[in-house]
CSV table of C-alpha atoms in Angstrom, one decimal:
chain,number,residue,atom,x,y,z
V,1,MET,CA,-93.1,107.7,83.8
V,2,VAL,CA,-91.7,111.0,84.4
V,3,PRO,CA,-87.8,110.5,85.1
V,4,ILE,CA,-86.3,112.0,88.5
V,5,SER,CA,-83.2,113.2,90.1
V,6,ILE,CA,-82.1,112.3,93.5
V,7,ILE,CA,-79.8,113.6,95.9
V,8,PRO,CA,-78.7,111.4,98.6
V,9,PRO,CA,-79.4,112.6,102.6
V,10,SER,CA,-76.5,115.2,104.2
V,11,SER,CA,-75.0,115.6,100.6
V,12,THR,CA,-73.9,119.5,101.9
V,13,SER,CA,-70.1,118.5,102.3
V,14,THR,CA,-68.0,120.4,100.2
V,15,THR,CA,-66.6,117.0,98.7
V,16,ASP,CA,-70.8,115.8,98.1
V,17,LEU,CA,-71.7,118.9,96.6
V,18,ASN,CA,-68.4,119.2,93.7
V,19,GLN,CA,-69.7,115.5,93.3
V,20,LEU,CA,-74.4,116.9,92.5
V,21,ASP,CA,-76.2,115.2,89.7
V,22,GLN,CA,-75.7,117.8,86.6
V,23,SER,CA,-78.7,116.7,85.8
V,24,PHE,CA,-81.0,118.0,88.9
V,25,MET,CA,-78.1,121.3,88.6
V,26,TYR,CA,-79.5,121.8,85.1
V,27,THR,CA,-82.9,121.7,86.1
V,28,GLN,CA,-83.7,123.7,89.4
V,29,LEU,CA,-81.7,126.4,86.9
V,30,LEU,CA,-84.3,126.1,83.7
V,31,LYS,CA,-87.0,126.8,86.6
V,32,LYS,CA,-85.8,129.7,88.8
V,33,ASN,CA,-84.7,130.6,84.8
V,34,LEU,CA,-89.2,130.3,83.6
V,35,LEU,CA,-89.8,131.4,86.7
V,36,ASP,CA,-87.7,134.7,86.2
V,37,MET,CA,-88.5,135.7,82.4
V,38,GLN,CA,-91.5,137.6,81.7
V,39,TYR,CA,-94.0,136.6,79.6
V,40,ASN,CA,-96.3,138.6,76.8
V,41,ASP,CA,-98.2,138.6,73.7
V,42,THR,CA,-94.8,138.3,71.3
V,43,ALA,CA,-94.0,135.0,73.2
V,44,LYS,CA,-97.6,133.0,72.7
V,45,HIS,CA,-96.2,133.8,68.5
V,46,GLU,CA,-93.1,132.5,68.8
V,47,PHE,CA,-94.0,129.4,71.0
V,48,ALA,CA,-96.6,129.1,68.1
V,49,ASP,CA,-93.6,129.9,65.4
V,50,TYR,CA,-91.4,127.0,66.8
V,51,TYR,CA,-93.9,124.0,67.3
V,52,ARG,CA,-95.3,125.4,63.4
V,53,THR,CA,-91.1,123.8,62.3
V,54,HIS,CA,-92.2,120.9,63.8
V,55,TYR,CA,-95.8,120.4,62.2
V,56,ALA,CA,-94.8,121.0,59.2
V,57,LYS,CA,-96.1,117.9,57.6
V,58,SER,CA,-99.4,118.0,60.0
V,59,ASP,CA,-102.9,119.8,58.9
V,60,ASN,CA,-104.4,118.5,62.1
V,61,GLU,CA,-102.1,119.7,64.6
V,62,LEU,CA,-101.2,122.7,62.7
V,63,LYS,CA,-105.4,123.9,62.9
V,64,LYS,CA,-104.9,123.7,66.2
V,65,LEU,CA,-101.5,125.7,66.5
V,66,GLN,CA,-103.8,127.8,64.5
V,67,LYS,CA,-106.6,127.7,66.9
V,68,PHE,CA,-104.4,127.7,69.5
V,69,GLU,CA,-102.9,131.1,68.5
V,70,GLN,CA,-106.3,132.4,67.9
V,71,GLN,CA,-108.4,131.5,71.5
V,72,TYR,CA,-105.3,130.8,73.9
V,73,ASP,CA,-105.6,133.6,76.7
V,74,PRO,CA,-103.3,133.2,80.4
V,75,SER,CA,-106.2,132.9,82.3
V,76,LYS,CA,-107.1,129.4,80.6
V,77,VAL,CA,-103.8,127.9,80.4
V,78,ILE,CA,-104.9,125.4,82.6
V,79,TRP,CA,-108.0,124.6,80.6
V,80,TRP,CA,-105.5,123.8,77.1
V,81,TYR,CA,-103.2,122.1,79.3
V,82,PRO,CA,-104.9,117.8,78.8
V,83,LYS,CA,-106.4,119.7,75.7
V,84,GLU,CA,-104.0,119.1,73.2
V,85,ASN,CA,-101.2,117.2,73.6
V,86,PHE,CA,-98.6,120.3,72.3
V,87,ILE,CA,-100.0,122.4,74.9
V,88,TYR,CA,-98.0,120.4,78.2
V,89,GLN,CA,-95.0,122.7,77.6
V,90,LEU,CA,-96.9,126.4,77.7
V,91,LEU,CA,-97.0,125.7,81.4
V,92,ASN,CA,-93.6,127.1,81.9
V,93,ASP,CA,-96.2,130.4,81.7
V,94,ALA,CA,-99.1,128.9,84.2
V,95,LEU,CA,-96.7,127.7,86.5
V,96,ARG,CA,-94.5,131.0,86.9
V,97,THR,CA,-98.0,133.5,86.9
V,98,GLN,CA,-101.0,133.7,89.2
V,99,ASN,CA,-103.4,132.9,86.9
V,100,THR,CA,-104.2,129.7,87.7
V,101,GLU,CA,-106.1,128.7,91.4
V,102,ILE,CA,-102.9,127.8,93.9
V,103,ILE,CA,-104.9,125.3,96.5
V,104,GLU,CA,-105.5,126.7,100.4
V,105,ALA,CA,-106.5,124.4,102.9
V,106,SER,CA,-108.9,127.0,104.5
V,107,ASN,CA,-108.1,124.7,108.4
V,108,CYS,CA,-104.7,124.2,107.3
V,109,ASN,CA,-104.7,121.3,107.4
V,110,PRO,CA,-101.8,118.2,105.9
V,111,PHE,CA,-103.4,116.2,103.2
V,112,HIS,CA,-102.2,113.9,100.7
V,113,VAL,CA,-102.3,113.4,96.7
V,114,TYR,CA,-100.6,110.4,95.4
V,115,ARG,CA,-98.9,109.4,91.9
V,116,GLY,CA,-99.1,105.7,90.3
V,117,GLN,CA,-95.9,105.0,87.7
V,118,GLY,CA,-94.2,102.4,86.9
V,119,MET,CA,-89.9,102.6,87.5
V,120,SER,CA,-87.3,100.7,87.1
V,121,TYR,CA,-86.0,98.2,89.9
V,122,LEU,CA,-82.3,99.8,89.7
V,123,GLU,CA,-84.3,103.4,90.1
V,124,PHE,CA,-86.2,101.8,93.0
V,125,GLU,CA,-83.0,100.6,94.7
V,126,LYS,CA,-82.2,104.0,94.2
V,127,VAL,CA,-84.9,106.1,96.2
V,128,LYS,CA,-85.5,103.2,99.0
V,129,ASN,CA,-81.2,103.9,99.8
V,130,ASN,CA,-81.6,107.6,99.5
V,131,GLU,CA,-84.2,108.0,102.4
V,132,GLY,CA,-84.2,111.2,104.1
V,133,GLY,CA,-82.8,113.0,100.6
V,134,LEU,CA,-84.2,114.5,97.9
V,135,LEU,CA,-85.5,113.9,95.3
V,136,SER,CA,-86.8,116.2,91.8
V,137,PHE,CA,-89.0,115.1,89.2
V,138,ASN,CA,-88.1,116.1,86.5
V,139,ASN,CA,-90.8,117.1,84.2
V,140,PHE,CA,-94.4,119.1,85.7
V,141,LEU,CA,-96.1,116.5,87.9
V,142,SER,CA,-99.8,115.7,88.1
V,143,THR,CA,-101.4,113.9,91.1
V,144,SER,CA,-105.1,112.9,92.2
V,145,ILE,CA,-106.4,113.1,95.3
V,146,PHE,CA,-107.8,109.7,95.2
V,147,SER,CA,-105.7,106.9,95.9
V,148,THR,CA,-107.3,104.6,93.8
V,149,VAL,CA,-106.6,106.6,91.0
V,150,SER,CA,-102.7,106.4,91.6
V,151,ILE,CA,-103.4,103.1,92.0
V,152,ALA,CA,-104.5,101.5,89.3
V,153,PHE,CA,-101.6,103.8,87.4
V,154,ALA,CA,-99.4,102.0,89.1
V,155,GLU,CA,-100.6,98.6,89.1
V,156,SER,CA,-100.4,99.2,85.0
V,157,ALA,CA,-97.0,98.9,85.0
V,158,LEU,CA,-96.9,95.7,86.8
V,159,GLY,CA,-97.0,94.5,82.8
V,160,ASN,CA,-93.0,95.0,82.1
V,161,PRO,CA,-91.4,92.8,83.8
V,162,ASP,CA,-88.6,95.0,84.2
V,163,GLN,CA,-90.2,97.5,86.3
V,164,VAL,CA,-91.8,97.6,90.2
V,165,GLY,CA,-95.2,99.6,90.6
V,166,ILE,CA,-94.9,102.4,92.7
V,167,LEU,CA,-97.6,104.6,94.4
V,168,PHE,CA,-96.3,107.7,95.5
V,169,GLN,CA,-97.5,109.4,98.8
V,170,ILE,CA,-97.4,113.0,99.4
V,171,ASN,CA,-97.6,114.7,102.6
V,172,ILE,CA,-98.7,118.0,102.3
V,173,ASP,CA,-98.7,120.8,104.9
V,174,PRO,CA,-100.1,124.3,103.6
V,175,SER,CA,-99.4,125.9,106.7
V,176,ILE,CA,-95.5,126.2,104.9
V,177,SER,CA,-94.0,128.3,102.6
V,178,MET,CA,-93.6,126.0,99.1
V,179,THR,CA,-93.7,125.9,96.1
V,180,PRO,CA,-97.4,126.0,94.2
V,181,PHE,CA,-99.1,123.6,93.4
V,182,ALA,CA,-102.4,124.0,91.5
V,183,SER,CA,-106.2,122.7,91.2
V,184,LEU,CA,-107.3,121.5,87.8
V,185,ASP,CA,-111.3,121.4,88.7
V,186,ASN,CA,-112.9,123.8,86.3
V,187,GLU,CA,-109.9,124.7,84.9
V,188,SER,CA,-109.0,121.5,83.1
V,189,TYR,CA,-110.6,120.5,79.6
V,190,PHE,CA,-111.6,117.1,81.4
V,191,ASN,CA,-113.4,119.2,84.4
V,192,ASP,CA,-114.5,116.0,86.4
V,193,GLU,CA,-110.2,114.9,86.8
V,194,LYS,CA,-109.8,115.5,90.4
V,195,GLU,CA,-106.1,116.5,89.4
V,196,ILE,CA,-103.8,118.5,91.4
V,197,LEU,CA,-101.0,119.5,89.4
V,198,PHE,CA,-97.0,120.8,90.6
V,199,SER,CA,-95.0,122.8,89.4
V,200,MET,CA,-91.9,121.6,87.1
V,201,HIS,CA,-89.0,120.4,89.4
V,202,THR,CA,-90.5,120.4,92.5
V,203,ILE,CA,-88.8,119.0,95.5
V,204,PHE,CA,-89.3,115.9,97.9
V,205,ARG,CA,-88.3,115.0,100.9
V,206,ILE,CA,-88.0,111.1,100.1
V,207,GLY,CA,-89.8,109.1,103.3
V,208,ASP,CA,-90.4,104.9,103.8
V,209,THR,CA,-91.6,102.8,101.5
V,210,GLU,CA,-93.6,100.3,102.0
V,211,PRO,CA,-94.7,96.9,100.5
V,212,ILE,CA,-98.5,96.8,99.3
V,213,LYS,CA,-97.7,93.8,96.9
V,214,ASP,CA,-96.2,91.4,95.1
V,215,ARG,CA,-93.9,94.0,92.5
V,216,LEU,CA,-96.0,96.8,93.8
V,217,TRP,CA,-95.1,99.7,96.7
V,218,THR,CA,-95.6,103.0,97.9
V,219,VAL,CA,-92.9,105.5,98.6
V,220,ASN,CA,-93.8,108.3,100.8
V,221,LEU,CA,-92.7,112.0,100.0
V,222,THR,CA,-92.6,115.3,101.7
V,223,LEU,CA,-93.3,118.9,100.0
V,224,THR,CA,-90.0,120.9,100.8
V,225,SER,CA,-90.3,124.0,102.7
V,226,ASP,CA,-89.1,127.5,101.4
V,227,ASN,CA,-86.5,127.2,104.1
V,228,ASP,CA,-85.4,123.5,104.3
V,229,GLN,CA,-81.8,123.4,105.3
V,230,GLU,CA,-80.3,121.0,103.4
V,231,LEU,CA,-81.8,122.7,99.8
V,232,THR,CA,-80.9,126.4,101.2
V,233,GLN,CA,-77.9,124.8,100.7
V,234,LEU,CA,-77.9,123.1,98.0
V,235,THR,CA,-79.2,126.3,96.5
V,236,GLU,CA,-76.4,128.3,97.2
V,237,TYR,CA,-74.2,126.4,96.4
V,238,LEU,CA,-75.9,127.0,92.5
V,239,ARG,CA,-75.3,130.4,93.1
V,240,LYS,CA,-72.5,130.2,94.0
V,241,ASN,CA,-70.7,127.8,91.8
V,242,ILE,CA,-71.8,127.5,88.2
V,243,GLU,CA,-71.1,131.1,86.7
V,244,GLY,CA,-73.0,133.8,85.9
V,245,SER,CA,-75.3,137.0,86.7
V,246,THR,CA,-78.5,135.3,86.1
V,247,SER,CA,-80.1,131.6,85.9
V,248,LEU,CA,-80.3,132.1,82.7
V,249,TYR,CA,-76.3,132.9,81.8
V,250,ARG,CA,-76.1,129.9,84.3
V,251,ILE,CA,-77.7,127.8,82.3
V,252,CYS,CA,-75.0,128.8,79.6
V,253,SER,CA,-72.6,128.0,81.3
V,254,LEU,CA,-73.9,124.8,83.4
V,255,THR,CA,-75.1,123.9,79.6
V,256,THR,CA,-71.0,124.2,77.9
V,257,MET,CA,-69.5,121.4,80.6
V,258,MET,CA,-72.4,119.4,79.9
V,259,ALA,CA,-71.6,118.9,75.9
V,260,GLU,CA,-74.4,120.7,74.6
V,261,TRP,CA,-72.6,122.5,72.5
V,262,GLN,CA,-75.0,123.2,70.3
V,263,THR,CA,-78.0,124.2,73.2
V,264,ALA,CA,-75.0,127.2,75.2
V,265,GLU,CA,-74.5,128.6,71.3
V,266,VAL,CA,-78.1,129.1,71.0
V,267,ILE,CA,-78.0,130.6,74.5
V,268,ASN,CA,-74.9,132.4,74.3
V,269,LYS,CA,-75.9,134.1,71.1
V,270,ALA,CA,-79.3,135.0,72.3
V,271,LEU,CA,-77.7,136.7,75.9
V,272,PHE,CA,-75.6,138.7,73.1
V,273,LYS,CA,-78.1,140.7,71.0
V,274,THR,CA,-80.0,142.0,75.2
V,275,ALA,CA,-76.2,141.9,76.7
V,276,PRO,CA,-75.6,145.5,77.1
V,277,ASN,CA,-72.0,147.6,75.3
V,278,ASP,CA,-71.0,148.7,78.0
V,279,ASN,CA,-71.9,145.6,80.9
V,280,VAL,CA,-68.2,144.7,80.3
V,281,GLU,CA,-68.5,141.7,82.9
V,282,GLN,CA,-71.5,140.5,81.0
V,283,VAL,CA,-69.5,140.9,77.6
V,284,THR,CA,-66.4,139.6,79.3
V,285,PHE,CA,-68.6,136.1,80.5
V,286,LEU,CA,-70.1,135.9,76.3
V,287,ASN,CA,-66.9,136.1,75.3
V,288,THR,CA,-65.2,133.5,76.5
V,289,ASN,CA,-68.1,131.0,76.8
V,290,LEU,CA,-68.2,130.8,73.1
V,291,GLY,CA,-64.7,130.5,72.9
V,292,GLN,CA,-64.9,127.4,75.0
V,293,ILE,CA,-68.1,126.6,72.8
V,294,ASN,CA,-66.0,126.8,69.8
V,295,PHE,CA,-63.0,125.5,71.3
V,296,LEU,CA,-64.2,122.2,72.7
V,297,LYS,CA,-66.2,121.6,68.5
V,298,SER,CA,-63.0,121.6,66.9
V,299,LEU,CA,-60.7,119.1,69.6
V,300,PRO,CA,-59.5,116.4,68.1
V,301,SER,CA,-61.4,113.0,69.7
V,302,ASN,CA,-58.8,112.3,71.7
V,303,HIS,CA,-57.7,115.6,73.1
V,304,PRO,CA,-57.5,115.0,77.2
V,305,SER,CA,-60.5,118.1,77.7
V,306,LEU,CA,-63.3,115.8,75.9
V,307,ALA,CA,-62.5,112.7,78.4
V,308,THR,CA,-63.8,115.4,80.6
V,309,THR,CA,-66.6,116.5,79.1
V,310,TYR,CA,-67.8,112.4,78.2
V,311,ASN,CA,-67.4,111.5,82.1
V,312,ASN,CA,-69.9,114.5,82.6
V,313,ILE,CA,-71.7,112.9,80.0
V,314,ALA,CA,-71.8,109.9,81.8
V,315,SER,CA,-72.1,111.0,85.0
V,316,VAL,CA,-75.6,112.5,84.0
V,317,HIS,CA,-77.1,109.7,82.2
V,318,PHE,CA,-76.0,107.4,85.2
V,319,SER,CA,-78.3,109.6,87.5
V,320,MET,CA,-81.3,109.4,85.4
V,321,ALA,CA,-80.5,105.8,85.5
V,322,GLN,CA,-79.5,105.3,82.3
V,323,TYR,CA,-76.9,102.5,82.8
V,324,SER,CA,-76.1,102.0,79.0
V,325,LYS,CA,-75.7,105.7,77.8
V,326,ALA,CA,-73.7,106.1,80.8
V,327,GLN,CA,-71.6,103.2,80.3
V,328,SER,CA,-70.9,104.7,76.8
V,329,SER,CA,-69.8,107.6,77.7
V,330,PHE,CA,-67.6,106.8,80.8
V,331,GLU,CA,-65.8,103.7,78.1
V,332,MET,CA,-65.4,107.1,75.2
V,333,ALA,CA,-63.5,108.6,78.4
V,334,ARG,CA,-61.6,105.8,79.6
V,335,GLU,CA,-60.4,105.0,75.7
V,336,ILE,CA,-59.3,108.9,75.6
V,337,GLN,CA,-57.7,109.2,78.6
V,338,GLN,CA,-55.8,105.3,77.5
V,339,LYS,CA,-54.5,107.3,74.6
V,340,SER,CA,-53.4,110.7,76.2
V,341,LEU,CA,-52.3,110.5,78.8
V,342,PRO,CA,-49.6,108.0,81.5
V,343,PRO,CA,-50.5,104.6,82.7
V,344,ASN,CA,-50.6,106.2,86.3
V,345,HIS,CA,-52.3,109.5,85.5
V,346,PRO,CA,-55.0,109.9,88.5
V,347,SER,CA,-58.1,111.2,86.1
V,348,LEU,CA,-57.4,107.6,84.9
V,349,ALA,CA,-57.8,106.3,88.5
V,350,ASN,CA,-61.2,108.3,88.4
V,351,THR,CA,-62.3,107.1,85.5
V,352,TYR,CA,-61.9,103.8,86.4
V,353,ASN,CA,-63.8,104.7,89.9
V,354,ASN,CA,-66.9,106.3,88.4
V,355,ILE,CA,-67.6,102.8,85.6
V,356,GLY,CA,-67.0,100.9,89.3
V,357,LEU,CA,-68.9,102.6,90.9
V,358,MET,CA,-71.7,102.4,87.8
V,359,HIS,CA,-71.3,98.6,88.0
V,360,LYS,CA,-72.3,98.7,91.2
V,361,SER,CA,-75.0,100.1,91.1
V,362,MET,CA,-76.5,97.9,88.3
V,363,GLY,CA,-75.6,95.2,91.2
V,364,GLU,CA,-72.3,94.2,88.8
V,365,TYR,CA,-70.3,93.5,92.0
V,366,SER,CA,-67.4,91.5,90.7
V,367,GLN,CA,-66.7,93.7,88.0
V,368,ALA,CA,-67.2,97.0,89.8
V,369,LYS,CA,-64.8,95.6,92.4
V,370,SER,CA,-62.2,94.3,89.9
V,371,LEU,CA,-63.1,98.4,88.6
V,372,TYR,CA,-61.7,99.7,91.9
V,373,GLU,CA,-58.5,97.8,92.3
V,374,LYS,CA,-57.9,99.4,88.9
V,375,ALA,CA,-58.7,102.4,90.2
V,376,LEU,CA,-56.4,101.9,93.4
V,377,GLU,CA,-53.7,100.9,91.7
V,378,ILE,CA,-53.1,104.0,89.4
V,379,GLN,CA,-53.7,106.0,92.6
V,380,GLN,CA,-51.1,103.8,94.9
V,381,THR,CA,-48.4,104.9,92.0
V,382,SER,CA,-49.6,108.2,91.3
V,383,LEU,CA,-50.6,110.1,95.1
V,384,PRO,CA,-48.5,110.2,97.9
V,385,SER,CA,-49.9,107.5,100.9
V,386,ASN,CA,-52.0,109.6,102.6
V,387,HIS,CA,-53.8,111.5,99.9
V,388,PRO,CA,-57.7,111.3,100.6
V,389,SER,CA,-58.7,109.8,97.8
V,390,LEU,CA,-56.9,106.4,98.4
V,391,ALA,CA,-59.3,106.4,101.7
V,392,THR,CA,-62.3,107.1,99.1
V,393,THR,CA,-61.4,103.7,97.1
């Protein structure tokens, strides 16, 4: 089951963009960075060295790695993709270059591809309720030109009572500019599969949903074009509001915001090695960001700044429908704020609103109402009577 991120329709106002799903921002920045990176033979050996540490106790996997180092060639990346499990991650390279055959319908007529998978009830409701919005699969997306193959995958999810089966029907118009997608025909190790692979984090427009039978649904998606107005606005928002001169610098900023301090620190130190000493802007950014990372890591467990970080982490889990993890982080934020802030502080009201929204999404309306009322009570004592936050609550 490939995880997804969803951007609701008409989420391009300043208010909505300020609440943009951080996992969506992270995946889009990561994708752009991978597309911008330059790869050479050294990268192949670095990749193998990295995975060798993970497979140190597996002679079988080490043999595969050795064979990969000796035989891998970029022109055969799709052949390697399904052959060995660890090769999936090599597609960072495959879909950045033009070593794979990009599908171009000779007559430029629109066509469909399909994907079948399971989805939790809550995540499916989120898709249904956001018709017209944007959806991103947070991985490379494998599809088929045959609906029967994909329906079989969707039906296999019905064995799990907590899931519904989803048949994604993806509409593609080759006549407009869009994200590259590749045919695995004659390229794959399994060359009898009619598989079509989309670049990582490809963005689709959500269409209507149609029932096939009990617990089995069709969800219509349309591949977005490069000039999609809402997508352009989202991209511009990322560029302006996540600090950093390049996508990798912005990933460094975003991982810091998301409390992924170890990742942020590794990226920060790697950027230090390549930043020109005479580039004052980059050196200042890196010193400031590393200082922020070290500061946050050193804070006592009840510091108010950590409450903001826990709220950010919870928002990411919430957007991925990981509600138990989201609730844990939201509760951590609330616990810290209750100990470190006045009882009528607006930040505490925001946290109550966040937890209320999570319960509402889970269908727990009475708990959501109670939390919304608690947030409203705080806001009524701490904010002016005409403050916009009161209307929102």
